[in-house]
Amino acid sequence: MENLYLPDLALIDRIVDETSDTKTFTLHFANKALNRRFSFKSGQFVEATVFGVGEAPFGFASNPHTPQQFDITVRAIGAVTHAMHALKEGDYLGIRGPLGNSFPLEEVTDQDILFIAGGIGLPPLKSLIEPMLDRRDEFGQFIILYGARTPADRVYKPLLETWSKRTDIQFLQTVDTPDATWQGPVGVVTTLMEKIKLDINRTVAFTCGPPVMIRFVIQDLLGMGFAEDRIISTLERYMKCGVGKCGHCAIGHKYICVDGPVFSYRQIKRLPER
Amino acid sequence: MQVSAKAIVPKTLFLEGLARCMKKTEVIAPVKMKGGDITFEPISNVRQITFDYVNDHDPLKRFFIPAREELFSYHFSGNKPVAKSPPQPKPRVLFGIRSCDLQGLAHMDGFFQGAFEDQLYWQRRQQTLTISLACTEPLDTCFCICCNGGPWLEHGFDLQLTDLGETFLVEIGSAAGRRFLEEWHVPCQSAKRKDLQLRQELMQKCDEKMIPTAYLAKACIQITNNRVREELWDEMGAECFSCGGCTHVCPCCTCFDVYDCPQEDGQGTRYRCWDSCQYAGFTREASGHNPRAKAKERVKRRFYHKLSYAYIQQDGHPGCVGCGRCITVCQAFNQLDVPAVVKRLRRDG
Amino acid sequence: MKIQTTCPFCGCGCGMLLEVEANQVISASPQRSHPLSRGTLCIKGWNGHQIIHHPQRLTQPLIRNRQKLVPASWRQAITLVHDRLAKLRDDHGADCIGVIGSVKTTTEEAYLLNRLARSVLGTPHVDSLVRYDHAPSVRVLQAQMGYATACAGILDIEKASVILIAGANPKAQAARVGSYIFQAAKRGIPVIHIDPRQQEHTPLYTLFMQPRPGTDLALFNALLHVIIARGWQDPGVLGISHLRDDGLQRFTPEYAEQVCGVPAHQIVQAAELMAKSGPGVIIYGTGVTQQVNGTANVQALWNLALLTGNMGREGAGLIPLLSANNMQGAIDAGLMTELAPGHRLIKETPTRHDVAEYWGSLPEKKGLTVQEMLNQAGKRIKGLYVVGENLAWAAPDTQASTKALKNLDFLVVQDLFLTETAALADVVLPACSYAEKEGTFTNLEGRIQRVRQAIRPVGACLSDGEIIARLAKAFGATFPSDPKQIFLEMQSCIPCYQQIKYAQLDQPGGVVWPAPGAQKGNGRCRALLGERRGGFYPVTAGAPFTEPPDDEYPFALFTGRPVFHRRTGTMVSRSFTLDKEDPIVTVEINTDDAKALKLRSGWPVKVVTRRGHLRCTLVATRAIAPGTLFLPIHHKEGLSQSLMLAALESESGIPEMKLCAAKLETA
């Protein structure tokens, strides 16, 4: 039996500034053997430690097929995330993971795919979008909708650029508050749904973002006639241990950290506190 | 010497055996503090043990998940952190544990195993021999009979003692318990039918003396099916002092939070400490959003975890052993403890 | 191992057990045998112990070298403090030194500090933060009874037939008191709540009267008026030495309704409940005292207790809800400039005579109060010695008080943490927490209880008492060092402690002074007053509050205590669990006002007063009346004090910290 709470060391290979308060960290495990055998699935997460400050959960933001390396995208809002932002390339983080369940991928081949992401909710979806796009021909229509507060608050700007140039996917983005350079749509992400055509019976929708956004997205999808198990979302709670022990992330008798973070709306609906 | 599963030992001789054991192994037993409070402490002499108690106000879970416990310590070698697990605990004997606490321990055993086994818990658990003491005299807050938490148990102990006056009825619940009797030369005679009968009578008397009753069934159904009026939760939420006492003293509550304690020299320790679902900070996210901002939602959560079938099915047991500590500890005098809430739910619906 | 001690987080003084492992306190749990707390603790009691091993604990003395505080040895630190204070005294006279004591240290330490200040340093300027919370209570109760203390015990609440709460939030501030009130309300005992803000438990009470902030005196006087006018008064066993109702005639319920906004029929109902229900307990807090009419308000409540026969019987009396664990002990030890030890006025010669027997000499007059010392900082006051209080943040008008502290020639601060005040100091002396020393705390009902050492001191910390004794020694004075010895000496100087045997303090719950069992029988008040009778002195001329709302600042801003912050948050914000509880500063506004201003709950706003502004999150609520705003005090993320007035009430020297005019801006 191992100490569940003891993190492994990971080195920061690269830090990319995404927005004024968000950075992406590319990491690999310091232990070579561990790094070789390490793998994760889209939707899973890690607990990252800054020693002396604390630990916080982050969804994988990179393609699971990228060998021996992974990304997490971190917005500075609490003590741990601020401390992470102060780190440099070559510094260490403590990492526990992979933790949690994952997005269904094999189960949704041949389906039309709709992604609806808000702000910092894009990173976990990106880790699913990328392996799907690697196998683009196995899926039907492929739509990505992304909303952010301002143009500057959008993460992965170069990637968004390549997405918008692709012809085999439909990528739409919107902002709440435009700036002088913004020429795209303005409004919350749900307004983009009016601009797309869907066959709801063969589409699976994945959504991730702030809780309020998720609520409205699900409401709209249901209104369009989506089946409850064709809406896949992630849930978020204050979380400490990541292994179903500390009790913080429990909703009903489900623990987001082990039973989630990925849930279909059918599952979410059954939770007593929703 | 082959000891039968139910034996009779003169009390003094059992304690002599315990005294022999104490020379090699730490023995934790109930002692009376100045002023009358009971506390379980490592003892150096069996004469320190008090038998004039029903229970410690603090549940014995603290010997398995301490109120504050090291998860690991760390230091830096250059810019590289080096983290180290805490040292292994030493073997010990927990003497005089009551049935309800032992039942709580069984509850925690279930919780800390599974896909993610909590090594820190299990190390302590496996290093601890439990000698429980069946109850013959309940407190006026005890309701273990409603929760299958006592006054005596069928299993879950290494040894279970029942005080029959001059002798203990000793029941052996594990190989470790049997080894204890053999290793420390506790002279055992097979229990006779009259001994078992006497125990039966004592238990029945104890049973009859229990005052609070928690008829759980209806409350469980109402909670499971979300049929409790919101106004009743509102009322109970408004009454709650959010002190967290009920969860701290509950033998079934396990929630903890984690924090780092850095020293000036770059070393430090990560601890876990008991947390309470009754605290607003329990679910508040870094953004400030709090899904259980109101005391009402937190009270509701506590009883969902204690009494919903979703949990009972998962754990095989309600999250309550009937120890009655939540009655004594509650600042909202007799309003929000398990028997009180069960009664309020039953009478309301 | 578990050590039995007394909770240091509020005036209740609950019994608790500290669990110690490897010289670290790992938990606190309730003491079942304690007569008051009976196996309960509040959230602070359960979790407050986390401060003891907080990484920010000071572990060695610090001395200012150029701009920075650098570590030093105790010898260096004590020598420096001695040399600088001695020089100031030689240059400007002893009364250029001010000493501000703590309402949190043990009574023994408060006593030693008093002795150091008055007899060794020879300054009359010794005071404590009792001033900021309960100076009016001290003024009135000392004048009426000779003792500035509660006239009833907490357990009297269990026996009361009616309870009145004025300007206090017992559930938040003194949870065990709140707990007994809750129990009474649940039993059907009528509870009357007077407060500009409705609290969580208010709906459980019989009657809620919501006066406009600052208008309490008219309401209290109207209660007196109704009782006298209808002949409901019953002086009870205590009797009234003289009853003058001069001036009360005009305080009809209708008049009070105009002034306070409380319906006249509610006032009559409250008067009747108070007069006719039987024994009644009146509990009041800083909502009543921290006003320009603070002393008048307390006198009016005293009058009410007297007039309803609630002095000198069981289940009855007046309880000031003292807000710190040892505020009563600080008063007992005479840590207020007008008092000598034992609740006697310093100006009285026999008092000084008694004390001088042990102390050698002491100043003949009272000196400056805390607020006056701050006002005189850099002028009459050159050097200041602050023990265990974060004065910079505790004082109203934070900017002004910080500036005042910077004006000093020499500032010494003794504390557990580098508080905002300590950061300004020339010398910082690291003190032990309650778990690292022996002594006594006296709770809000006069219950003297043992504080026991659970662990060896953290780092190089010394107990406050030891630091004070070392400083005294540097000045050539010898102080007793053993807590029992100090207690025995203290008993000689504090007459109301004399009937207590030290060993009695060991029993669960200790002893309520003046004697074991003093709270029983005819109530504590009777035991204190002896054969004397109470005096009824109506106060009818209330001053209007200093800064009423006007066109520019249209709201009456008042403050109150949330559960999770004690004093300035120095302690509680350093408990991991407690710090998570209440991280967001909120300002409350009436729902209708919010609508009119087109503001919504959750929006960031700025509360602006003539002193400064505070950014916080808006909460629209029906708990407060239109035209008012409510801010929690002592929030480390946003100091309401920075907005408040430092205007002093003339009678007791309490600043009018509760009330001022404010406006809201969008942030």
Short mmCIF file of N, CA and C in Angstrom, two decimals, chain A residues 270-272, chain B residues 217-230 233 300 303-304 307-311 345:
data_model
loop_
_atom_site.label_atom_id
_atom_site.label_comp_id
_atom_site.label_asym_id
_atom_site.label_seq_id
_atom_site.Cartn_x
_atom_site.Cartn_y
_atom_site.Cartn_z
N ARG A 270 -29.88 13.13 -11.43
CA ARG A 270 -30.24 12.27 -10.31
C ARG A 270 -29.59 12.69 -9.00
N LEU A 271 -28.59 13.58 -9.08
CA LEU A 271 -27.91 13.98 -7.85
C LEU A 271 -28.86 14.82 -7.00
N PRO A 272 -28.89 14.58 -5.70
CA PRO A 272 -29.90 15.24 -4.87
C PRO A 272 -29.72 16.74 -4.73
N ALA B 217 -36.30 4.42 10.22
CA ALA B 217 -36.83 4.02 8.92
C ALA B 217 -37.52 5.15 8.16
N LYS B 218 -38.46 5.83 8.83
CA LYS B 218 -39.22 6.84 8.09
C LYS B 218 -38.33 8.01 7.65
N ALA B 219 -37.43 8.40 8.56
CA ALA B 219 -36.52 9.48 8.20
C ALA B 219 -35.67 9.08 7.00
N CYS B 220 -35.21 7.84 6.99
CA CYS B 220 -34.41 7.37 5.86
C CYS B 220 -35.21 7.47 4.56
N ILE B 221 -36.44 7.05 4.60
CA ILE B 221 -37.27 7.07 3.39
C ILE B 221 -37.49 8.51 2.93
N GLN B 222 -37.81 9.37 3.89
CA GLN B 222 -38.08 10.76 3.52
C GLN B 222 -36.85 11.44 2.93
N ILE B 223 -35.69 11.16 3.54
CA ILE B 223 -34.46 11.78 3.06
C ILE B 223 -34.09 11.21 1.70
N THR B 224 -34.15 9.90 1.57
CA THR B 224 -33.78 9.26 0.30
C THR B 224 -34.63 9.79 -0.85
N ASN B 225 -35.90 9.97 -0.60
CA ASN B 225 -36.80 10.40 -1.66
C ASN B 225 -37.01 11.91 -1.70
N ASN B 226 -36.18 12.61 -0.92
CA ASN B 226 -36.25 14.07 -0.90
C ASN B 226 -37.67 14.55 -0.60
N ARG B 227 -38.29 13.93 0.41
CA ARG B 227 -39.67 14.27 0.71
C ARG B 227 -39.80 15.14 1.96
N VAL B 228 -38.66 15.60 2.47
CA VAL B 228 -38.74 16.47 3.65
C VAL B 228 -39.09 17.88 3.18
N ARG B 229 -40.03 18.49 3.86
CA ARG B 229 -40.42 19.85 3.48
C ARG B 229 -39.21 20.77 3.56
N GLU B 230 -39.04 21.65 2.57
CA GLU B 230 -37.94 22.61 2.59
C GLU B 230 -38.01 23.50 3.83
N TRP B 233 -36.23 22.01 6.72
CA TRP B 233 -34.78 22.21 6.62
C TRP B 233 -34.45 23.66 6.94
N LYS B 300 -28.85 19.55 5.85
CA LYS B 300 -29.45 18.59 4.93
C LYS B 300 -28.40 17.59 4.44
N PHE B 303 -27.47 14.95 7.08
CA PHE B 303 -28.44 13.87 7.27
C PHE B 303 -28.59 13.01 6.01
N TYR B 304 -28.30 13.60 4.85
CA TYR B 304 -28.28 12.77 3.65
C TYR B 304 -27.19 11.71 3.79
N LEU B 307 -28.25 9.16 6.62
CA LEU B 307 -29.47 8.35 6.59
C LEU B 307 -30.04 8.00 5.22
N SER B 308 -29.44 8.48 4.12
CA SER B 308 -30.06 8.14 2.84
C SER B 308 -29.73 6.70 2.46
N TYR B 309 -30.64 6.06 1.75
CA TYR B 309 -30.41 4.70 1.32
C TYR B 309 -29.24 4.61 0.35
N ALA B 310 -29.01 5.71 -0.42
CA ALA B 310 -27.88 5.70 -1.35
C ALA B 310 -26.60 5.37 -0.57
N TYR B 311 -26.46 5.98 0.56
CA TYR B 311 -25.27 5.72 1.38
C TYR B 311 -25.37 4.40 2.13
N LEU B 345 -38.43 14.72 11.62
CA LEU B 345 -38.80 14.28 10.27
C LEU B 345 -40.00 13.34 10.32
#
